[in-house]
CSV table of C-alpha atoms and ligand atoms in Angstrom, one decimal:
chain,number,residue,atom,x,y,z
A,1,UNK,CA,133.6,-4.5,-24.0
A,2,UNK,CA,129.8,-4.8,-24.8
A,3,UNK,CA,130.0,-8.0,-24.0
A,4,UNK,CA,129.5,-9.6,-28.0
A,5,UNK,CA,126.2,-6.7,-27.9
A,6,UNK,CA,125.6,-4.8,-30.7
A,7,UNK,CA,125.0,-1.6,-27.9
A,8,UNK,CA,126.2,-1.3,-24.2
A,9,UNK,CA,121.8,-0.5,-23.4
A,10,UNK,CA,121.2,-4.3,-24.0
A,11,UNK,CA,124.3,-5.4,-22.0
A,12,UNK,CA,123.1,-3.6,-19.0
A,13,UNK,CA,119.2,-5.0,-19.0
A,14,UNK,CA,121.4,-8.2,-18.6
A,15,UNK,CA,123.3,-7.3,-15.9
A,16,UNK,CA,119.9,-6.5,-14.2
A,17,UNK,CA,119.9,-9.2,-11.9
A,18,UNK,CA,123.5,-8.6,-10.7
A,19,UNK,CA,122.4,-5.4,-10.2
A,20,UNK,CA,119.9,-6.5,-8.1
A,21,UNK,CA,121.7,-8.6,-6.1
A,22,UNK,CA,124.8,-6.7,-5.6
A,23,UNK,CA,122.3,-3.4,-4.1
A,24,UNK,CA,120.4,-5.9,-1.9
A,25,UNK,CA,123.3,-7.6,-0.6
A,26,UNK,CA,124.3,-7.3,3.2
A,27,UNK,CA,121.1,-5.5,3.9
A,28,UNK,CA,119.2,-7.8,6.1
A,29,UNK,CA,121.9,-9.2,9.0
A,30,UNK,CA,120.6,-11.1,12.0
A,31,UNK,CA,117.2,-11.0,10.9
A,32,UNK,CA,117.3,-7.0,10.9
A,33,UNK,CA,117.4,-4.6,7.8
A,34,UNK,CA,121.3,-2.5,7.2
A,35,UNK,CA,121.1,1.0,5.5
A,36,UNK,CA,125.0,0.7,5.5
A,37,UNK,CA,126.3,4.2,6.3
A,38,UNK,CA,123.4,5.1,8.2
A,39,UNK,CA,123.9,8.2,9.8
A,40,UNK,CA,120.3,8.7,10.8
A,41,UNK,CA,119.8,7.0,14.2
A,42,UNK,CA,117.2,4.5,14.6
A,43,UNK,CA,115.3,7.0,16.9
A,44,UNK,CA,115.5,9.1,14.1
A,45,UNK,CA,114.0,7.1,11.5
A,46,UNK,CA,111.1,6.1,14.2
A,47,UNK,CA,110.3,9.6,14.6
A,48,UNK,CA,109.9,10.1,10.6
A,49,UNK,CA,106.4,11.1,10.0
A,50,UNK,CA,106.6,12.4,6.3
A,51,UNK,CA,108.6,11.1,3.1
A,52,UNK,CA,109.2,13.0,0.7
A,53,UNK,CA,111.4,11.2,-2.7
A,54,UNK,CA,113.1,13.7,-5.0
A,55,UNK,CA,114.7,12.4,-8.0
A,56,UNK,CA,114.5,13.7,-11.9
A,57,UNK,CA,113.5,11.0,-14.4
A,58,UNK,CA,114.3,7.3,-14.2
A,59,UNK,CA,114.9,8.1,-10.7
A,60,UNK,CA,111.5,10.2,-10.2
A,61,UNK,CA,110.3,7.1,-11.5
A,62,UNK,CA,111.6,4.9,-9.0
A,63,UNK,CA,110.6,7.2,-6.8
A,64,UNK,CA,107.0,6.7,-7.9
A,65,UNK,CA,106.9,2.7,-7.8
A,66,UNK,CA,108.2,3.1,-3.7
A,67,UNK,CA,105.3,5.4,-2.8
A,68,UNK,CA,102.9,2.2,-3.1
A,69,UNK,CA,105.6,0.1,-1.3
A,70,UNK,CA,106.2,2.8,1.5
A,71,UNK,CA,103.0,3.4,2.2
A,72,UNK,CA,101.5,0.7,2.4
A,73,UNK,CA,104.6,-1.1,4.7
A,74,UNK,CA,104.8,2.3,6.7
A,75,UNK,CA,102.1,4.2,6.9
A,76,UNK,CA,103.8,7.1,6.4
A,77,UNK,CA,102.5,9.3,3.9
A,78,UNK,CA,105.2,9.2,0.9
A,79,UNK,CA,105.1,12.2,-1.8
A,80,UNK,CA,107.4,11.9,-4.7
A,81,UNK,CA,108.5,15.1,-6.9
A,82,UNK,CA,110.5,16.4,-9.2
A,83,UNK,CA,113.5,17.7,-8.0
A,84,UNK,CA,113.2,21.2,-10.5
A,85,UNK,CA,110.1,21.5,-8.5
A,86,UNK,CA,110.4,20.5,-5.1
A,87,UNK,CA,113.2,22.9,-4.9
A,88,UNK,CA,111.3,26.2,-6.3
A,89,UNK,CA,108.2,25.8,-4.1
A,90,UNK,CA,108.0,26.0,-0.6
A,91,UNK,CA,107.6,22.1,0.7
A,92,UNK,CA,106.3,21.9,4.2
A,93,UNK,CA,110.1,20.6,6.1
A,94,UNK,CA,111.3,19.5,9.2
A,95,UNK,CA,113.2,17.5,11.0
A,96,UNK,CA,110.8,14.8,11.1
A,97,UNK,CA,110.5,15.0,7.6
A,98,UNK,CA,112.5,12.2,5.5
A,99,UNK,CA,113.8,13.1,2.3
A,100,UNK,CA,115.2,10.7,-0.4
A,101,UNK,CA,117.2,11.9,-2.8
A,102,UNK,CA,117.4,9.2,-5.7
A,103,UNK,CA,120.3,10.3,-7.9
A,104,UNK,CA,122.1,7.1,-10.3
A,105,UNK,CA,124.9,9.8,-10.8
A,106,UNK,CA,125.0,11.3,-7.6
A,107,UNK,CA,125.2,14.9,-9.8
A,108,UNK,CA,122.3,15.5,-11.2
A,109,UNK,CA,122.1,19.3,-10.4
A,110,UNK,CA,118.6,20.0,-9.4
A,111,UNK,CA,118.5,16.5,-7.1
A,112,UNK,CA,121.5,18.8,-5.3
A,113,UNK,CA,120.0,21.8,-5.1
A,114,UNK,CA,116.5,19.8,-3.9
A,115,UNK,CA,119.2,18.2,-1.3
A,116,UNK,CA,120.4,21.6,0.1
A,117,UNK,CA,116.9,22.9,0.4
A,118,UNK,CA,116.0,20.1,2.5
A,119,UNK,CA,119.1,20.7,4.9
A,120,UNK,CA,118.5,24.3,5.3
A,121,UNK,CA,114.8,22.9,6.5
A,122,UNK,CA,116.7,20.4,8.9
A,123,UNK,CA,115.0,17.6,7.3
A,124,UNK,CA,117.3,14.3,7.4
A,125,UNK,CA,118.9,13.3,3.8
A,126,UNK,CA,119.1,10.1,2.6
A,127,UNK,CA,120.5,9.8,-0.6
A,128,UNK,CA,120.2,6.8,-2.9
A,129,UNK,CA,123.0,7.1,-5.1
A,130,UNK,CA,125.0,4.4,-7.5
A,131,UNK,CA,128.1,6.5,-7.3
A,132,UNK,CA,130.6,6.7,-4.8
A,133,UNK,CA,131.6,9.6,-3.2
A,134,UNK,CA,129.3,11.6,-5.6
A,135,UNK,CA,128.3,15.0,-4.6
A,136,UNK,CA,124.9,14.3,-3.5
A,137,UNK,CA,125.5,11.4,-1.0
A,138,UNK,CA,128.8,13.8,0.2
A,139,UNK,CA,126.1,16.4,1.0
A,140,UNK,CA,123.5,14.1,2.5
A,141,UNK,CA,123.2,13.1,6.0
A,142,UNK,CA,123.2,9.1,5.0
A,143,UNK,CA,124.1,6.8,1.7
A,144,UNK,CA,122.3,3.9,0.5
A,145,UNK,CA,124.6,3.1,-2.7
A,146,UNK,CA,122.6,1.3,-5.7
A,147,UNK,CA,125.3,-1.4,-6.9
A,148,UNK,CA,124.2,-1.6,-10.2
A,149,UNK,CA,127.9,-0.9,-11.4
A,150,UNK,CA,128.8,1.7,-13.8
A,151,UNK,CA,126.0,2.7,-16.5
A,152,UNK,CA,127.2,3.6,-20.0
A,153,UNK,CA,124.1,3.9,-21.5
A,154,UNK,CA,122.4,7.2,-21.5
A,155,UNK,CA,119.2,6.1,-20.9
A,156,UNK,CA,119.1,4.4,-16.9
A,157,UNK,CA,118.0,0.4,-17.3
A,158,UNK,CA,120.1,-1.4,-14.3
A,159,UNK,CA,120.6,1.7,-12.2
A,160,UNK,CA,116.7,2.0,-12.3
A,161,UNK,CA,116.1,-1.5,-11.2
A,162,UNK,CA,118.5,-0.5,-8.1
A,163,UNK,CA,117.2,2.3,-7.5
A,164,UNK,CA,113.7,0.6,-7.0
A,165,UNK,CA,115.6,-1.9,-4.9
A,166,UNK,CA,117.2,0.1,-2.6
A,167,UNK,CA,114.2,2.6,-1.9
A,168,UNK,CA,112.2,-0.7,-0.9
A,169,UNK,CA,115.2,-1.4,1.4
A,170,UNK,CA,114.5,2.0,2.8
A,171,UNK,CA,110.8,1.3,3.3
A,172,UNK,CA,111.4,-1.9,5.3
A,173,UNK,CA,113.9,0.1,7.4
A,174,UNK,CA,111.4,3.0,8.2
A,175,UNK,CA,108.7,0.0,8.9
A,176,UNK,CA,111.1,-2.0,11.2
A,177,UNK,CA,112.0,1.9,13.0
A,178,UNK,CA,108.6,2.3,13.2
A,179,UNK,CA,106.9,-1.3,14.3
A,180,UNK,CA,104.5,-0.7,11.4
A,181,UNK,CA,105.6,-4.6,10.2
A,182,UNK,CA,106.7,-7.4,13.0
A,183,UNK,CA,110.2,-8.7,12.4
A,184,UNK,CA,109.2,-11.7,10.8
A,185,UNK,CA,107.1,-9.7,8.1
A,186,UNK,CA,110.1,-7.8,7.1
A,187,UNK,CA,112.2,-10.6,6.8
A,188,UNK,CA,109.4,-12.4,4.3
A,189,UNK,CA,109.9,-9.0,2.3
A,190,UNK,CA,113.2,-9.6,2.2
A,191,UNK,CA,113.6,-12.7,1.2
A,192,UNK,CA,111.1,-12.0,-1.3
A,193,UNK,CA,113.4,-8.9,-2.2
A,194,UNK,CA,116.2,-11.4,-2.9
A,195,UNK,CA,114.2,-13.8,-5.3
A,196,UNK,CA,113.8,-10.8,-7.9
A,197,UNK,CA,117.0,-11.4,-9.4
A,198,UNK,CA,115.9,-14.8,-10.6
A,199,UNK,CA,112.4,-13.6,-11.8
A,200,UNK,CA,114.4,-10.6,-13.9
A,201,UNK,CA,116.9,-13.0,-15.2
A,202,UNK,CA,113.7,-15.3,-16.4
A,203,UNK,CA,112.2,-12.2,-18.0
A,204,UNK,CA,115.5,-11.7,-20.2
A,205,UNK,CA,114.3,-14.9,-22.1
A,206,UNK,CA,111.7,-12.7,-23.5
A,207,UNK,CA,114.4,-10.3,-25.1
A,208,UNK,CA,114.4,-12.0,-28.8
A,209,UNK,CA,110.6,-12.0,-28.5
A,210,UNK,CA,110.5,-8.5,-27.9
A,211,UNK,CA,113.3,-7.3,-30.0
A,212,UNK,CA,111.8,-9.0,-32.8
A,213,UNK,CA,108.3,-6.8,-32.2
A,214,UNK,CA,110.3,-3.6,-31.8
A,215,UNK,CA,111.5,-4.1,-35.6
A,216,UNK,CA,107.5,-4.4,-36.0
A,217,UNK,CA,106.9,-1.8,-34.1
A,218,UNK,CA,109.8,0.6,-35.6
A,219,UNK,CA,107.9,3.3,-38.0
A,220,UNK,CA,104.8,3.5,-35.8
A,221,UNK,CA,103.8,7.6,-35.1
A,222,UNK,CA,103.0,7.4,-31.8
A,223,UNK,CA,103.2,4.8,-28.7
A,224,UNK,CA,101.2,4.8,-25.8
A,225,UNK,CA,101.1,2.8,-22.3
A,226,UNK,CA,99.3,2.0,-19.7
A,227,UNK,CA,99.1,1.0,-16.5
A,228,UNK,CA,97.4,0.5,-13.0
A,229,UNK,CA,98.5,1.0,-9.4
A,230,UNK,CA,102.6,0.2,-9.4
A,231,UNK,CA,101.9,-0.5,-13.4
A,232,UNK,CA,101.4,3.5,-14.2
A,233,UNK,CA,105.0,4.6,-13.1
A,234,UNK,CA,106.3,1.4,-15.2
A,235,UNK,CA,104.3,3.2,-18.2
A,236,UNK,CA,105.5,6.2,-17.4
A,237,UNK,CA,109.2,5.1,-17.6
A,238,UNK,CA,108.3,2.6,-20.5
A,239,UNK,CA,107.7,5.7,-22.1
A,240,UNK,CA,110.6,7.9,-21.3
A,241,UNK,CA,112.8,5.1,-22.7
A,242,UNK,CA,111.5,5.2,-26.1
A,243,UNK,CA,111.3,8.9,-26.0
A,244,UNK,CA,114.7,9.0,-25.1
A,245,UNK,CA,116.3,6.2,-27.7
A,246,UNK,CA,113.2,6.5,-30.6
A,247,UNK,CA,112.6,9.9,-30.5
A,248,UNK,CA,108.8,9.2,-31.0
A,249,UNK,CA,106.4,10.6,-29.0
A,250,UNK,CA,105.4,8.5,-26.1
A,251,UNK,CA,103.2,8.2,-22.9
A,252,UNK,CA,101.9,7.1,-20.1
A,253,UNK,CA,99.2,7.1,-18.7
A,254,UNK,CA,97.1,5.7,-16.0
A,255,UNK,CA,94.9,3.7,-17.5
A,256,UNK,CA,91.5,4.9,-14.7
A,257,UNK,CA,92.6,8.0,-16.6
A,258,UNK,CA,91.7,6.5,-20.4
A,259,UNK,CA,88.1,8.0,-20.5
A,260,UNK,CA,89.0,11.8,-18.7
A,261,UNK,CA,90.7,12.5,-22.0
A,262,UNK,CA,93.7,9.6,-23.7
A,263,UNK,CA,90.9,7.5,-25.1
A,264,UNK,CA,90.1,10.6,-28.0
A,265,UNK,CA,93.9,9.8,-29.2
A,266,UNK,CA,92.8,6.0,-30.2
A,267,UNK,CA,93.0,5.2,-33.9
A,268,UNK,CA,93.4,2.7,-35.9
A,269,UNK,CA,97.0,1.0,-35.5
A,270,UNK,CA,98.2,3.0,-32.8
A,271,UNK,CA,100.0,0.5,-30.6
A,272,UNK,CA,99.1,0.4,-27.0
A,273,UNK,CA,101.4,-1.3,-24.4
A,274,UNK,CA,99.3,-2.5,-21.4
A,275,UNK,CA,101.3,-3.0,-18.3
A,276,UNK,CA,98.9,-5.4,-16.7
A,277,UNK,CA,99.0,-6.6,-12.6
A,278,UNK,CA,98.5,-10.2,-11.4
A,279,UNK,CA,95.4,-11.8,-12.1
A,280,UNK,CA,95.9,-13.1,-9.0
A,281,UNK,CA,97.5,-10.5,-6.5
A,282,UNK,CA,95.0,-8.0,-7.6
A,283,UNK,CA,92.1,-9.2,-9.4
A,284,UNK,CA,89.8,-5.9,-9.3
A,285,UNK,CA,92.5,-4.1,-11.0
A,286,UNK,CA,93.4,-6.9,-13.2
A,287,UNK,CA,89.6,-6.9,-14.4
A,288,UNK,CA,89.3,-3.2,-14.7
A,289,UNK,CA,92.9,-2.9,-17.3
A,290,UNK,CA,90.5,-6.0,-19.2
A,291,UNK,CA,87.7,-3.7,-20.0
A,292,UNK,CA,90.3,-0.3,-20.9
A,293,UNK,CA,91.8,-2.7,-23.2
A,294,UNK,CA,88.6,-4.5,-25.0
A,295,UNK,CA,88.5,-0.6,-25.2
A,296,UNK,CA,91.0,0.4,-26.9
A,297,UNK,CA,91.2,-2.7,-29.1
A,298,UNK,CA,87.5,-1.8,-30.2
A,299,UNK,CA,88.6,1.5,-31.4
A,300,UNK,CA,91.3,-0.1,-33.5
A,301,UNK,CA,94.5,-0.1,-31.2
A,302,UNK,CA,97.3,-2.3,-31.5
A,303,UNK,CA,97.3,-3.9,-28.2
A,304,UNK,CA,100.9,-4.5,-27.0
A,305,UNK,CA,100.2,-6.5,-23.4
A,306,UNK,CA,103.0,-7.3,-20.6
A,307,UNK,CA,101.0,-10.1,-18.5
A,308,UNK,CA,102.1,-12.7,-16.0
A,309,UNK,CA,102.3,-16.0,-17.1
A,310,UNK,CA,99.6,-18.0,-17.6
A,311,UNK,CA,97.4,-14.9,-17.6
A,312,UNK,CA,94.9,-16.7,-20.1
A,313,UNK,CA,92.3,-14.1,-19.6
A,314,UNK,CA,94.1,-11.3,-21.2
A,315,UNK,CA,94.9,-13.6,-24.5
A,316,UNK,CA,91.9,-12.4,-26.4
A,317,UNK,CA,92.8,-9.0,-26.0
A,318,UNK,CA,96.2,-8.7,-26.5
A,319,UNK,CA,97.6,-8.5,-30.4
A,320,UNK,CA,101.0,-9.0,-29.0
A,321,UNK,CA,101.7,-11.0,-25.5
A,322,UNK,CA,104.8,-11.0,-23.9
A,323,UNK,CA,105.1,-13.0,-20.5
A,324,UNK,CA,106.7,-12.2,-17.3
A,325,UNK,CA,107.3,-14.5,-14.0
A,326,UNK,CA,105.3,-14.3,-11.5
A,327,UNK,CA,106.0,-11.9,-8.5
A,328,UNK,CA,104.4,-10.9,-5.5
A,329,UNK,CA,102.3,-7.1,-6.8
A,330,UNK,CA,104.4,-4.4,-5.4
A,331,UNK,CA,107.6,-6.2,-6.9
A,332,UNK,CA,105.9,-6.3,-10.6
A,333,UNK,CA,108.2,-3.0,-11.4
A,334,UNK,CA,111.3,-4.7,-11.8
A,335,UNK,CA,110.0,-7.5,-14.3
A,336,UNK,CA,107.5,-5.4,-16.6
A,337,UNK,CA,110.2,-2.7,-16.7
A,338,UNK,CA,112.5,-5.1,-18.7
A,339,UNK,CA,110.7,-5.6,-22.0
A,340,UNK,CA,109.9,-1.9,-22.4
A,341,UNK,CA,113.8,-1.2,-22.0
A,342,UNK,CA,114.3,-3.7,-25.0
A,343,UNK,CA,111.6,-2.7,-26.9
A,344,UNK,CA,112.4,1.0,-27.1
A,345,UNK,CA,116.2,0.2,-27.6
A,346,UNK,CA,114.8,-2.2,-30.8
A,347,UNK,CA,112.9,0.5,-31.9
A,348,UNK,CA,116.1,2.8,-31.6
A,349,UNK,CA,118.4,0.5,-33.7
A,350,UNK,CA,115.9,-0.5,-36.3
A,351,UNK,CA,115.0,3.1,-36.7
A,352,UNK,CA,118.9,3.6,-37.1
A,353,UNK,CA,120.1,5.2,-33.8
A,354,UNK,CA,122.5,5.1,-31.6
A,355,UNK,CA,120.8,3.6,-28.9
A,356,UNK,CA,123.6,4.3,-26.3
A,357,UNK,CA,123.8,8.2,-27.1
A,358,UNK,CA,121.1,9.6,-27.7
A,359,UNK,CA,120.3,12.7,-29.4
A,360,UNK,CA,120.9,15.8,-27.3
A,361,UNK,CA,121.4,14.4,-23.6
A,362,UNK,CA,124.0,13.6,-21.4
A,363,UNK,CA,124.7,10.9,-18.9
A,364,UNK,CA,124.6,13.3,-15.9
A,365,UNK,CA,122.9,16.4,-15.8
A,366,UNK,CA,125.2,18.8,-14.1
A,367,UNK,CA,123.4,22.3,-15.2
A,368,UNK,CA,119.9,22.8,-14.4
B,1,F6R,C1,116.5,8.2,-18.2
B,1,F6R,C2,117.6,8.8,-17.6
B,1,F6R,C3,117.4,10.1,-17.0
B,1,F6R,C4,118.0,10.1,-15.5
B,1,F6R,C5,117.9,11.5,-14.9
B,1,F6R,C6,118.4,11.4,-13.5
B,1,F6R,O1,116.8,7.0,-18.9
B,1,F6R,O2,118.7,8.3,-17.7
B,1,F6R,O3,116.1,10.5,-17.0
B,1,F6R,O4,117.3,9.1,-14.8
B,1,F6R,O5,118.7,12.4,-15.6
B,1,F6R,O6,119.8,11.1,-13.4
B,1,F6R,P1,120.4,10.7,-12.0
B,1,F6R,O7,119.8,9.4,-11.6
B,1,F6R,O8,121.9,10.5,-12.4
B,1,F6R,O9,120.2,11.8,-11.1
């Protein structure tokens, strides 16, 4: 039932472009974008002039990549929160406000209570949920369902990659609503929506390569990651994996954020994984993660670097390369993510865990 895998984890980053491709499917119908069981009128969703994304985790994650996404397609102003806090402060609601709750379980407790606040605010609810009929798209006012098919695995890999997915299918809805793209630009985005599940299934043949460096990697102290722009939530999640499956402490950061205080925990052999953009699609980032890495390598880090292909100007920094396709910037999530999934489930095994059950959590979070 794991597929001929020695864990369920590594079966799922396989079935990431499936996953993928089943949550974009039948979303983009005479050359318009479907939310399915959109019970938010169009006038609605034109009238939206504030996003909020509540999500715990993974999810929060996701929720993190779509702000740059949302944003920039929407010019809405997108914030993304913890669901434990959003729902014990006082967020400024109403019914203009959009809230999307990002829940792979559809129970996570606090994601629910977030949803109820919102309702009792009269904001509109859209949940983006890869359960059916789960109790936080039964209280929302719409469902976007993630088909990333059921998750064993504790710890979210597939379910994430949806998740990113489908709140990008939500962003080109809001921009169609609102005219902030032209018909024909959201139909580019689309399109270029539906190539990801080849690029991710081209990243899988980097899952030897990277499995092999996580038994390298397996009695370090201490991991750290980086990233830039859509790169920094992939750290951040790069590091809640091998939190979650390694039990060794891990974080992200952002990597402007190196010299306001991270750079002091540099020493000698500490392995650093750089989540770097496109040399390319974003060249002033591109050349600013350079210099924080010729950084850190100078003070003895073990530089770990996820890079496009034929990025050659990263080589001389980067102890250990691994290459990803590549993909227009804001879609960079849903490759980089991959190799940090495998390489904190490596870590896991090596270190002799079970690397689909965790230590002390559960699969849905039902209590707060
Ligand atoms: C991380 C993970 C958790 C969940 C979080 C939210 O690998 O699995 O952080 O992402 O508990 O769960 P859902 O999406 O079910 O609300």
């Amino acid at each position: 039932e794991k597929g001929g895998h020695e864990y369920f984890m590594l079966k799922e980053i396989e079935e990431q472009p499936d996953a993928l491709a089943n949550t974009l499917r039948g979303h983009f119908e005479s050359g318009r974008i479907v939310l399915d069981e959109q019970r938010i009128a169009d006038q609605d969703l034109r009238d939206v002039d504030k996003v909020f994304v509540v999500a715990c985790g993974s999810a929060y994650h996701s929720g993190l990549v779509a702000k740059y996404a949302i944003e920039h397609w929407c010019r809405l102003p997108v914030e993304v929160e913890l669901a434990s806090e959003f729902r014990y402060r006082d967020p400024v609601l109403d019914r203009d406000t959009l809230v999307v709750a990002v829940s792979q379980s559809g129970e996570t407790a606090d994601t629910l209570e977030a949803v109820r606040h919102a309702r009792t605010q009269k904001a509109r609810v859209l949940a983006v949920c890869n359960t059916n009929g789960a109790q936080i798209p039964r209280e929302s006012d719409a469902v976007l369902y993630t088909h990333a098919g059921p998750e064993i695995g504790v710890a979210s890999t597939k379910a994430f990659l949806a998740q990113i997915a489908a709140n990008y299918l939500v962003g080109l809805a809001l921009a169609q609503a609102r005219g902030t793209k032209y018909p024909d630009e959201v139909a580019r985005e689309f399109s270029e929506l539906e190539a990801m599940p080849a690029a991710v299934h081209k990243v899988l043949s980097t899952v030897e390569q990277v499995r092999d460096l996580g038994r390298r990697m397996a009695d370090s102290k201490a991991v750290l990651f980086l990233g830039r722009h859509v790169g920094f939530p992939v750290a951040l999640e790069g590091a809640l994996k091998l939190k979650e499956l390694a039990y060794m402490h891990a974080e992200g950061f952002a990597a402007g954020e190196l010299k306001h205080g991270p750079i002091a925990l540099i020493e000698e052999g500490l392995p650093v994984v750089v989540v770097m953009p496109s040399p390319k699609g974003r060249a002033v980032l591109h050349a600013k993660l350079v210099s924080n890495i010729s950084e850190i390598q100078a003070r003895g880090a073990r530089t770990i670097v996820i890079a496009e292909e034929g990025d050659d100007t990263v080589r001389p920094f980067a102890d250990e390369l691994v290459e990803v396709p590549a993909v227009p910037t804001l879609l960079q999530p849903l490759v980089s993510t991959v190799p940090l999934q495998v390489l904190a489930a490596e870590i896991a095994r090596t270190r002799g865990y079970d690397v689909d059950k965790p230590r002390n959590l559960a699969k849905s979070v039902t209590v707060e």
